[in-house]
Tab-separated table of C-alpha atoms and ligand atoms in Angstrom:
chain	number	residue	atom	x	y	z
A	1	UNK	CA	1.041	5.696	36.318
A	2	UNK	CA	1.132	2.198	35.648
A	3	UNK	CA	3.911	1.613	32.743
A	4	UNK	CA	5.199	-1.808	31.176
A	5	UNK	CA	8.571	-2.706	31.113
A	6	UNK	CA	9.230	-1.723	27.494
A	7	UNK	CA	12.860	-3.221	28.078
A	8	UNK	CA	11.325	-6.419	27.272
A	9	UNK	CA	9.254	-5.646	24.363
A	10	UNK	CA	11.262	-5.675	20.890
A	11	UNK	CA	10.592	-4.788	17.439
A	12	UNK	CA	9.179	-7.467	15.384
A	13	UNK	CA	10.557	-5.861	12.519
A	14	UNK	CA	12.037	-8.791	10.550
A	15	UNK	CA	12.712	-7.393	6.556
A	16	UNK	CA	12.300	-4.757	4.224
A	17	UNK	CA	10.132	-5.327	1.139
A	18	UNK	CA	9.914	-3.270	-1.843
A	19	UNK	CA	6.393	-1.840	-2.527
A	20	UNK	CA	7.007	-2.073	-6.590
A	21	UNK	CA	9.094	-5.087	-7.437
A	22	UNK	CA	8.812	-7.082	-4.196
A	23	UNK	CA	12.675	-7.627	-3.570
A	24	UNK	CA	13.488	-8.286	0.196
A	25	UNK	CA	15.939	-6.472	2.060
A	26	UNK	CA	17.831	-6.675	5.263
A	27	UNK	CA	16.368	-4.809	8.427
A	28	UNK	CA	19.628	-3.680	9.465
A	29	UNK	CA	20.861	-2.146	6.351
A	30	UNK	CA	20.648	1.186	6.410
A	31	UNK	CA	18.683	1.071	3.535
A	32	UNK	CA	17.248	3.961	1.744
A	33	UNK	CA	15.146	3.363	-1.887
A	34	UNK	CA	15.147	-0.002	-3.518
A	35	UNK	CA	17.433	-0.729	-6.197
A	36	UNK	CA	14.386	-0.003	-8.731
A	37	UNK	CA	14.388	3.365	-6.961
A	38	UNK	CA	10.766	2.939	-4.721
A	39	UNK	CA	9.229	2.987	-1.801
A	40	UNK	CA	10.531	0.528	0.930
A	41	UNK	CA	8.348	-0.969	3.661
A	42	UNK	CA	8.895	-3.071	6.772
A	43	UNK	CA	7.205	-6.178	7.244
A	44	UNK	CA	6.586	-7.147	11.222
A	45	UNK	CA	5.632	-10.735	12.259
A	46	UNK	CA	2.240	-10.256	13.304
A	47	UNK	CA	1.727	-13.508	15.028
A	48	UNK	CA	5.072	-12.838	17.183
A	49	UNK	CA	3.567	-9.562	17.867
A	50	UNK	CA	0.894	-10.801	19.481
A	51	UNK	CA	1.968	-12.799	22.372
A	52	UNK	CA	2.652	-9.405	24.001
A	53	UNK	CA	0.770	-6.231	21.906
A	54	UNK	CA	-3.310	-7.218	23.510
A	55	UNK	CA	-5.372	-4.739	24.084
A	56	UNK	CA	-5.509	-5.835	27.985
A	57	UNK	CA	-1.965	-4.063	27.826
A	58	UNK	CA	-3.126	-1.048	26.867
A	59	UNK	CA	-3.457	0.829	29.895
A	60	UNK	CA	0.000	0.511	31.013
A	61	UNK	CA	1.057	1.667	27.814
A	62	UNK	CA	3.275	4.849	26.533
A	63	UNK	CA	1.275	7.456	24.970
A	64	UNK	CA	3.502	8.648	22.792
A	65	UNK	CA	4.304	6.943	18.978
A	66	UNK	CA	5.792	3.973	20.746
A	67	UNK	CA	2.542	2.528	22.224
A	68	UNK	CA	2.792	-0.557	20.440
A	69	UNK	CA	6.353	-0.868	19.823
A	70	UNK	CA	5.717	-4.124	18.635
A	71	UNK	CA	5.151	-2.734	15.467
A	72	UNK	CA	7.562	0.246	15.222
A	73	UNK	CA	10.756	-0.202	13.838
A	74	UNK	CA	13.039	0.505	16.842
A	75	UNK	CA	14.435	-2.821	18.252
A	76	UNK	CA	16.443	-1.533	21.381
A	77	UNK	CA	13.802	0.499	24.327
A	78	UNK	CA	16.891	3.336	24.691
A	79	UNK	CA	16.926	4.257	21.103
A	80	UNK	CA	13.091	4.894	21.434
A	81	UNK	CA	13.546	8.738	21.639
A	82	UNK	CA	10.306	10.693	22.313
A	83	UNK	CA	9.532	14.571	23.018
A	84	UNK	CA	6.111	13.551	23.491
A	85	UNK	CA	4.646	12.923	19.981
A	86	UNK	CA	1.329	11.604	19.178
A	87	UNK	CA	-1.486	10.625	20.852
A	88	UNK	CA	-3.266	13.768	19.493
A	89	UNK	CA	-6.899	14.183	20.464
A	90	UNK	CA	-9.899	13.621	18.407
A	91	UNK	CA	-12.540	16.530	18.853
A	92	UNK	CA	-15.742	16.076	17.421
A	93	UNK	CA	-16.306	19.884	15.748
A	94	UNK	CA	-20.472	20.409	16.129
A	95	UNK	CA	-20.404	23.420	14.885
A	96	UNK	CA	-19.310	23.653	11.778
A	97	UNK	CA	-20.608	20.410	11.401
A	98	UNK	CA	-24.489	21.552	12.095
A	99	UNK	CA	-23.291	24.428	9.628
A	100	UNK	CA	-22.610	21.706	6.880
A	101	UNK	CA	-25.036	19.262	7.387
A	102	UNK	CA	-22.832	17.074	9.026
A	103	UNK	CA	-23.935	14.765	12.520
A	104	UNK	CA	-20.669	12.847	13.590
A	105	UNK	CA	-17.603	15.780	12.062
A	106	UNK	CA	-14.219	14.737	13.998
A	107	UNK	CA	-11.149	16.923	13.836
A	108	UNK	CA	-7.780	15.081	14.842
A	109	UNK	CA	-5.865	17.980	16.116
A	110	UNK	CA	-2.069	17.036	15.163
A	111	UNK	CA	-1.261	20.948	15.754
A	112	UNK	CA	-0.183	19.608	19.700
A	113	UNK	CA	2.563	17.468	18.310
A	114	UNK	CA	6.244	18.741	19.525
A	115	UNK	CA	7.312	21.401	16.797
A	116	UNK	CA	3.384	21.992	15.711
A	117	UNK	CA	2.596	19.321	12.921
A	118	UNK	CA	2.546	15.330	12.604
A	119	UNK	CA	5.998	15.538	10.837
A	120	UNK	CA	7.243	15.290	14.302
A	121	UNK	CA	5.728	11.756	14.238
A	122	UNK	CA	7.502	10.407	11.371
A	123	UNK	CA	11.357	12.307	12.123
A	124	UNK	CA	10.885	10.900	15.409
A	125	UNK	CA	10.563	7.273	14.024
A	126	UNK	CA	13.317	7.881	11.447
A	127	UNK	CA	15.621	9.386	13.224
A	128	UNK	CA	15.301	7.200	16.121
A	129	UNK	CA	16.056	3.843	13.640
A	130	UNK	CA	18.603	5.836	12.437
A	131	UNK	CA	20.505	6.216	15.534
A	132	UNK	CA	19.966	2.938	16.502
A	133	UNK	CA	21.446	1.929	13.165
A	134	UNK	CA	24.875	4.310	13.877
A	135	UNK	CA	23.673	7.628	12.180
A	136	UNK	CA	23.981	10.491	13.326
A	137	UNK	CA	24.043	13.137	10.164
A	138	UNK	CA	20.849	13.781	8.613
A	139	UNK	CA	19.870	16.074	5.700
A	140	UNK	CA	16.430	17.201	4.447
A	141	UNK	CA	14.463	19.274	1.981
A	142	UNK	CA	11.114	20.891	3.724
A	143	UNK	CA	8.214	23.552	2.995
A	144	UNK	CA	9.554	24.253	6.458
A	145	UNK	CA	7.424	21.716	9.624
A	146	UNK	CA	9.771	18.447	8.407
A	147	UNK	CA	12.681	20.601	8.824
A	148	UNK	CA	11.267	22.160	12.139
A	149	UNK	CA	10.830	18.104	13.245
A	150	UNK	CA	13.966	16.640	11.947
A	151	UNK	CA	16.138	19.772	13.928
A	152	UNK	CA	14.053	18.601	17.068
A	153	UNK	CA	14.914	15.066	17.071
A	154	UNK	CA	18.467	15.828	16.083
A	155	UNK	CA	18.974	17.845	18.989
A	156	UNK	CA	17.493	14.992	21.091
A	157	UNK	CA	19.527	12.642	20.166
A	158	UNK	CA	22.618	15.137	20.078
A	159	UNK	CA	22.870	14.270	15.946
A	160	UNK	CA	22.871	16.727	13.327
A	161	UNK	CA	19.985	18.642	11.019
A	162	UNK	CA	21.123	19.534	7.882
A	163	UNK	CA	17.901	21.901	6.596
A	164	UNK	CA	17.654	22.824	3.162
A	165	UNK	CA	14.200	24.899	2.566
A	166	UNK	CA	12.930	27.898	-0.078
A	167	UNK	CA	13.618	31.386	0.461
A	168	UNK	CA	10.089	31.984	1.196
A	169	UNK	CA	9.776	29.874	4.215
A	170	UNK	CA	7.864	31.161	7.370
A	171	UNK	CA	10.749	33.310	8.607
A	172	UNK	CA	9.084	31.911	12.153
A	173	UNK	CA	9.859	28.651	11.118
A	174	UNK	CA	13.489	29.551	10.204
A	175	UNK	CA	14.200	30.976	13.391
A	176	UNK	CA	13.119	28.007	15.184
A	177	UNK	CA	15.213	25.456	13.305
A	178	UNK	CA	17.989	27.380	13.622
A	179	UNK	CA	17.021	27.723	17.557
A	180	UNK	CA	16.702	24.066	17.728
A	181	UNK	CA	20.729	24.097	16.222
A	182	UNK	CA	19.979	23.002	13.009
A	183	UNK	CA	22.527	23.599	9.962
A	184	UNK	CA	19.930	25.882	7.941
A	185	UNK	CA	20.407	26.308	4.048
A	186	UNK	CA	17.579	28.614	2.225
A	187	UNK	CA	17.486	27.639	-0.950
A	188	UNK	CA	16.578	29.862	-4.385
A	189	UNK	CA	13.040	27.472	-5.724
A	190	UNK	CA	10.609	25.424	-4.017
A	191	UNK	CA	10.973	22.296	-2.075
A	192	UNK	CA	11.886	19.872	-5.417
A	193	UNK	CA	14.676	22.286	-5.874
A	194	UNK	CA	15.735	21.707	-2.116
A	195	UNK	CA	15.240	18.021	-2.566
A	196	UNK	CA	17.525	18.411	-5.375
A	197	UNK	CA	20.625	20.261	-3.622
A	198	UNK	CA	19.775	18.147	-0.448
A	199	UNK	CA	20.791	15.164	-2.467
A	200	UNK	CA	23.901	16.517	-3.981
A	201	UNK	CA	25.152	17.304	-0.620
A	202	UNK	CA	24.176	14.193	1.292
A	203	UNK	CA	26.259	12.355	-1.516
A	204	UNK	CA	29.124	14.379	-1.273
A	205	UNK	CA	28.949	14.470	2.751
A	206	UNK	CA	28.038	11.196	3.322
A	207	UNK	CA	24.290	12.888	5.245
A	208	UNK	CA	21.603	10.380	5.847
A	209	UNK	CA	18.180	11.941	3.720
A	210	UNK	CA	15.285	11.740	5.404
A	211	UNK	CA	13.398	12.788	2.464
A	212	UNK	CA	9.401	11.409	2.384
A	213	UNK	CA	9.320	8.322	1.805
A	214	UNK	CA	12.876	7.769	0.359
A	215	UNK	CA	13.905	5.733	3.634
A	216	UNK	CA	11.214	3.618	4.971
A	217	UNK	CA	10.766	4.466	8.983
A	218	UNK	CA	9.167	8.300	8.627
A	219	UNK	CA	5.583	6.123	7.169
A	220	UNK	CA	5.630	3.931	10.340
A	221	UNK	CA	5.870	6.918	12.470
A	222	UNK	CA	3.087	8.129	10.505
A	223	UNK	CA	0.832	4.873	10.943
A	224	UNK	CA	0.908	5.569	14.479
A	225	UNK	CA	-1.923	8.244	13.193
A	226	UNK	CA	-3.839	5.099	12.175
A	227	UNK	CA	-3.295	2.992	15.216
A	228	UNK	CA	-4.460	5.856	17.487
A	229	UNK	CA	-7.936	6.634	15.335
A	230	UNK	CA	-8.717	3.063	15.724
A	231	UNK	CA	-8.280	3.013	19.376
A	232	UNK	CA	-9.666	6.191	19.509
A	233	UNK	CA	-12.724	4.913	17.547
A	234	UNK	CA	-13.228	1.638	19.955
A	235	UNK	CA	-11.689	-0.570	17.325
A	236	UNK	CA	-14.010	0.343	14.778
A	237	UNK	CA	-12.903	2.645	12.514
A	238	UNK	CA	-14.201	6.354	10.537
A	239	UNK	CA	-16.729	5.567	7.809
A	240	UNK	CA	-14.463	8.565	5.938
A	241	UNK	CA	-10.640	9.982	6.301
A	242	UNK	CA	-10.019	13.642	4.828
A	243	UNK	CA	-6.060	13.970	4.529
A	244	UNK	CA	-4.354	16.944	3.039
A	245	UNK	CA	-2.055	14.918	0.527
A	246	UNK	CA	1.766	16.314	-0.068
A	247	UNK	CA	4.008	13.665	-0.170
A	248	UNK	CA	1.726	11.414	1.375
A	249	UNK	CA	3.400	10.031	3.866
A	250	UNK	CA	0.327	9.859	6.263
A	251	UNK	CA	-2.361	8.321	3.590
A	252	UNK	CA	-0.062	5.553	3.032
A	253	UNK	CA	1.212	5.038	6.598
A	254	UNK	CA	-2.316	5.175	8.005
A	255	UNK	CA	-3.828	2.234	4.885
A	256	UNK	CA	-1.035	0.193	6.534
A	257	UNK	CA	-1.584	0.341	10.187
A	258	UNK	CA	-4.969	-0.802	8.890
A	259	UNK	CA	-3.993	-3.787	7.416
A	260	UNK	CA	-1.489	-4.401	10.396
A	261	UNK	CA	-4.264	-4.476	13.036
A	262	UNK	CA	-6.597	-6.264	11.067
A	263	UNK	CA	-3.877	-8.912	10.744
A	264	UNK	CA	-3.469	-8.570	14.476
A	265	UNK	CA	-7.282	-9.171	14.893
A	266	UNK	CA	-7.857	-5.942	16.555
A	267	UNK	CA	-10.147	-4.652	13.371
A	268	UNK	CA	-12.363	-6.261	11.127
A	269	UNK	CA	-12.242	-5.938	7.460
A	270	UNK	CA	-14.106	-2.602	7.032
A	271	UNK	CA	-12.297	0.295	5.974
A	272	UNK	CA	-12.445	4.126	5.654
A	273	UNK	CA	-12.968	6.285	2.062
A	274	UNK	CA	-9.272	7.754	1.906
A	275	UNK	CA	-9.972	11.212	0.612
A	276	UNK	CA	-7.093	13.414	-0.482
A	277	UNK	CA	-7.368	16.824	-0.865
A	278	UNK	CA	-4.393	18.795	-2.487
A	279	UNK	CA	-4.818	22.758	-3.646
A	280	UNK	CA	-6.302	23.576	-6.775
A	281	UNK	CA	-2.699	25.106	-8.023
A	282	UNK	CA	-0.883	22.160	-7.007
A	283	UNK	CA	-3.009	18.931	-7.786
A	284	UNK	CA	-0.710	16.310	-9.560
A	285	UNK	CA	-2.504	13.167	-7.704
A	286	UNK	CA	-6.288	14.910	-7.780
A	287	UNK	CA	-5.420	15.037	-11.711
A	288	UNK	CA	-3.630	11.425	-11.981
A	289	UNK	CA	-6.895	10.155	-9.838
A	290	UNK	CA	-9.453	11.553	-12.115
A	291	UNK	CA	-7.139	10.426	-15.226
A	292	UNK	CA	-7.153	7.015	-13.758
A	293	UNK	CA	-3.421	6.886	-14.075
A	294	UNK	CA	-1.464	4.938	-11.663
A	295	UNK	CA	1.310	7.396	-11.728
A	296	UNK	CA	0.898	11.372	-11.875
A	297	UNK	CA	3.161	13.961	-13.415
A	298	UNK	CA	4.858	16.671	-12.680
A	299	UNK	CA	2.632	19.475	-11.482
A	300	UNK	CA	4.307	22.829	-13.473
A	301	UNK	CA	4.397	26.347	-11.992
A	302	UNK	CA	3.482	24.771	-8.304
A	303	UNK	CA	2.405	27.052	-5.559
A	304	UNK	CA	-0.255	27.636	-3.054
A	305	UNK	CA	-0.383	29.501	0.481
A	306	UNK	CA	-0.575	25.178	2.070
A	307	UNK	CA	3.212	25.241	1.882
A	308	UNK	CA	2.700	21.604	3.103
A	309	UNK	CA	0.997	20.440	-0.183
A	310	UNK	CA	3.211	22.209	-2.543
A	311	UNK	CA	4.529	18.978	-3.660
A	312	UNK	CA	4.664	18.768	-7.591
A	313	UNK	CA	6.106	15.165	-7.583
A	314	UNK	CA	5.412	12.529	-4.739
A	315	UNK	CA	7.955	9.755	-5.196
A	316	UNK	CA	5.038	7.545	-3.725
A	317	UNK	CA	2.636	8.794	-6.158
A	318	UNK	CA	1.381	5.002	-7.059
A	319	UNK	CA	1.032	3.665	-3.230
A	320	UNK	CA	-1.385	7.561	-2.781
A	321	UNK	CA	-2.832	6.414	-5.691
A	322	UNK	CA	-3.289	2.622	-5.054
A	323	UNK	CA	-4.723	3.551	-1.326
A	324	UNK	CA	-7.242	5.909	-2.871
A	325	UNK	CA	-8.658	3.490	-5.044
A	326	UNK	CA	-8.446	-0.024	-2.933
A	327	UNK	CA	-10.929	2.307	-0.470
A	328	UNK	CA	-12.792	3.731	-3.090
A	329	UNK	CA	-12.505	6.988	-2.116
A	330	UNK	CA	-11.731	10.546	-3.862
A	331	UNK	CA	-9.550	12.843	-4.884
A	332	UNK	CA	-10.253	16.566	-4.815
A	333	UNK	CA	-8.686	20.065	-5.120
A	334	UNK	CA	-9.550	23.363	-3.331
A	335	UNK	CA	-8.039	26.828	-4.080
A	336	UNK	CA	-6.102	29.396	-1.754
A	337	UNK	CA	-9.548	31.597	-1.573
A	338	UNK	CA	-11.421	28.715	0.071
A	339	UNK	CA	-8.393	27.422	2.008
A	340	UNK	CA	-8.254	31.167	3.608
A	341	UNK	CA	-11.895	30.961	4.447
A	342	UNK	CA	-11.994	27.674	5.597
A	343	UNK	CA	-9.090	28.730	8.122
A	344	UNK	CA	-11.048	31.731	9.510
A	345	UNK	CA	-14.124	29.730	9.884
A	346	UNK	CA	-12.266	26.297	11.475
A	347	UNK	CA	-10.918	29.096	14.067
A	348	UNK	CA	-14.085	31.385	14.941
A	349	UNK	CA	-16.247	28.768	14.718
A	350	UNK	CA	-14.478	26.140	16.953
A	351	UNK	CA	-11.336	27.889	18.452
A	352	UNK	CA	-8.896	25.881	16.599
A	353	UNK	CA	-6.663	27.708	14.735
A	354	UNK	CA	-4.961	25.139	12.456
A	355	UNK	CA	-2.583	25.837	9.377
A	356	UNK	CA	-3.531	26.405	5.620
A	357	UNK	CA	-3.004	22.307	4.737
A	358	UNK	CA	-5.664	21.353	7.225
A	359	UNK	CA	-8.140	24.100	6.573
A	360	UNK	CA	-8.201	22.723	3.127
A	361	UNK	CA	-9.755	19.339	4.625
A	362	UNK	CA	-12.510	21.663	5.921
A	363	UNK	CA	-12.492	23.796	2.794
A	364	UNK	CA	-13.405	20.497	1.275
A	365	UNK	CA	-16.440	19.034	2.750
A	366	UNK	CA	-18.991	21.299	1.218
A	367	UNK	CA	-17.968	19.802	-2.229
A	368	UNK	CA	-17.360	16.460	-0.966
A	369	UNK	CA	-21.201	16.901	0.101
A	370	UNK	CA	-22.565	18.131	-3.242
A	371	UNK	CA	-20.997	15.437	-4.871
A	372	UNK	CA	-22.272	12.597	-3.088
A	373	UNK	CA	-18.396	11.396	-1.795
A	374	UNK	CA	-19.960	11.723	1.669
A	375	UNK	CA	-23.036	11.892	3.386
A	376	UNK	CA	-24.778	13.751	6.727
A	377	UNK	CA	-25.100	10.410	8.835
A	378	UNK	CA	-21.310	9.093	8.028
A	379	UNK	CA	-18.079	8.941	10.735
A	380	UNK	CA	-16.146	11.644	9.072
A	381	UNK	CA	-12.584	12.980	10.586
A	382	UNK	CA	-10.739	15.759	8.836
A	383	UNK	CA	-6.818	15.773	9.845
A	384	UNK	CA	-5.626	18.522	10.976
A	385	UNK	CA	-2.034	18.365	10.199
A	386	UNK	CA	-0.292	21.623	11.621
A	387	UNK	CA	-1.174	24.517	13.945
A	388	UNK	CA	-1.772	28.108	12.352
A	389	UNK	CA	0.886	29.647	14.423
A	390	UNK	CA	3.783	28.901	11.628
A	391	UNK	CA	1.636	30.295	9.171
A	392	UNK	CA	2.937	33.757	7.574
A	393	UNK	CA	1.857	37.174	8.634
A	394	UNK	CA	-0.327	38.180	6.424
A	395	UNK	CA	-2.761	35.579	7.629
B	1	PLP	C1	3.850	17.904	5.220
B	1	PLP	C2	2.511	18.412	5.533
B	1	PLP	C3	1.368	17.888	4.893
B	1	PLP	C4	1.452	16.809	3.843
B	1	PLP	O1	1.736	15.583	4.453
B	1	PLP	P1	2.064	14.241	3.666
B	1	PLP	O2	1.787	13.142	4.626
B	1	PLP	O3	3.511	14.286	3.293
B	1	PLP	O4	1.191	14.178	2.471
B	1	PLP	C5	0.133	18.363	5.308
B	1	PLP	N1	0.014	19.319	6.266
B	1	PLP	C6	1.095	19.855	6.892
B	1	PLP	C7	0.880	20.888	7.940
B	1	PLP	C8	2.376	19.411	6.547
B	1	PLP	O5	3.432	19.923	7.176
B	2	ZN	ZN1	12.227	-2.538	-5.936
């Protein structure tokens, strides 16, 4: 295999930029929120980027998240941990798309990630920073594949996991965090409850939380998602993206790799409907989006069988929202009956047997048909986020 020297390619990472009030912070701060308490991004100097990141490169490239490390935040090549992350394939799904109507139906399959879901893509990139920045204590709150992710890359970089998750997690997905040599805390409530103790303790410990969003390198592990479907595509990208929304980590991280490679003249200016689909008994941004609110409230009494989507309160709410809407796309809910289905179906009819948050994507389409959001000659590729292995028994 023919590999570049990635000893000689750094980061073009250059500042930190607050996606609400625009303040500027340092790269090497181990910086977590803004001040004003949002979402932090890193810029990259594009036109530095470019004298080595061509796409004549490409096949001497890593095929993991640190293919174009140009734009990843890790500066240093050793501190670019990997278990083998990303670069997930793309399988157009015929089947169920003759069933639906549907000629070009793409599944990307992120159930072969290390640890079973995508949130091995983002811990990877956070931690990785992290380490590079000195850390090596990390706490989290999870429905259960963050903290499955986070105990991986903690073990890989001999740091340590500090898990907190709900009583009712996949007792599966317990075992194997605490396999992986995790510090594992079950908490009484749901995952804003374990958010909520998580943060206590990381205070009080001095822990580094690599909550969603709330330290900016776990959404450029989860652009990688976008920088791979545009490759994938031949530089021309989905007509439509289908992404089972939580936290939303991977709706915003994908809308920037887009803007990122246009900038980097790899894409034109044409870009795919974001569609997020949440479940029907936890739908705080499906509500906010039909509302036309640029923030959405807290979503009372939350729970649904997609453990990944039970997520009453996205501290990113207004970049989901924003993303949505700048690619006029939809919002739309689905409930636990149709999620179920949609599983069973995804499986018999394809042999992929992915979890409850990415059958929703497929428990989707038939509405996203009826109502016009997409139609039978479009590029359409459903995510599917996390293998149906972790999913509890009684499935
Ligand atoms: C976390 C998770 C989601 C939601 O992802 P976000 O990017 O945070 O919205 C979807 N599916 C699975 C399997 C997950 O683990
Ligand atoms: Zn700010």
């Amino acid at each position: 295999m023919i590999e570049l020297d990635y000893d000689n390619i750094t980061s073009t990472a250059f500042q930190l930029r607050c996606t609400a009030c625009g303040d500027i912070h340092n790269i090497d701060s181990k910086h977590k929120l803004c001040s004003c308490g949002k979402v932090l991004f890193a810029d990259y100097d594009l036109e530095k980027a470019k004298d080595t990141l061509d796409k004549s490169s490409f096949h001497k490239r890593r095929y993991d998240i640190w293919r174009m490390a140009e734009i990843m935040p890790v500066f240093d090549n050793k501190y670019r941990f990997t278990l083998g992350e990303g670069w997930t394939p793309v399988v157009k799904i015929n089947n169920l798309g003759e069933m639906l109507g549907l000629k070009n139906l793409y599944l990307k399959d992120e159930s072969f990630n290390p640890t079973g879901s995508f949130k091995s893509r983002g811990l990877c990139a956070a931690v990785s920073r992290a380490v590079e920045l000195g850390i090596n204590d990390f706490v989290i709150p999870t429905a259960g594949n963050a903290g499955a992710a986070l105990a991986a890359y903690a073990a890989r970089t001999k740091s340590k996991a500090h898990v907190f998750m709900p009583e009712d997690t996949p007792p599966f997905i317990v075992r194997e965090i605490k396999a992986l040599g995790a510090d594992a805390r079950l908490v009484d409530g749901i995952i804003t409850d374990a958010g909520k103790i998580a943060k206590e303790e990381a205070e009080k410990e001095d822990w580094f939380d690599v909550s969603t969003l709330k330290e900016p390198y776990r959404v450029e592990g989860k652009k990688t998602m976008g920088l791979e479907l545009a490759e994938q595509f031949s530089w021309s990208l989905p007509d439509v993206i289908v992404y089972p929304t939580g936290g939303g980590t991977g709706i915003i991280g994908m809308w920037k790799a887009f803007d990122e490679l246009e900038q980097l003249g790899f894409i034109d200016s044409q870009r795919p409907r974001m569609i997020s689909v949440q479940s029907s008994t936890c739908a705080p941004i499906v509500k906010a989006f039909k509302e036309g609110k640029d923030h959405a409230e807290f979503w009372e009494d939350a729970h649904t069988i997609a453990a990944g989507l039970r997520v009453p309160s996205a501290i990113a709410d207004y970049l989901i929202l924003q993303t949505i809407r700048d690619s006029k796309g939809t919002a739309i809910a689905v409930d636990d009956l149709t999620i179920k289905i949609a599983m069973n179906q995804l499986a018999k009819e394809e042999g992929i047997m992915l979890s409850p948050e990415a059958a929703a994507t497929v428990a989707s389409l038939d509405l996203l048909i009826d109502d016009g959001d997409i139609t039978k000659e479009e590029k359409v590729v459903i995510f599917g986020t996390g293998s149906g292995l972790t999913t509890p028994e009684e499935w």
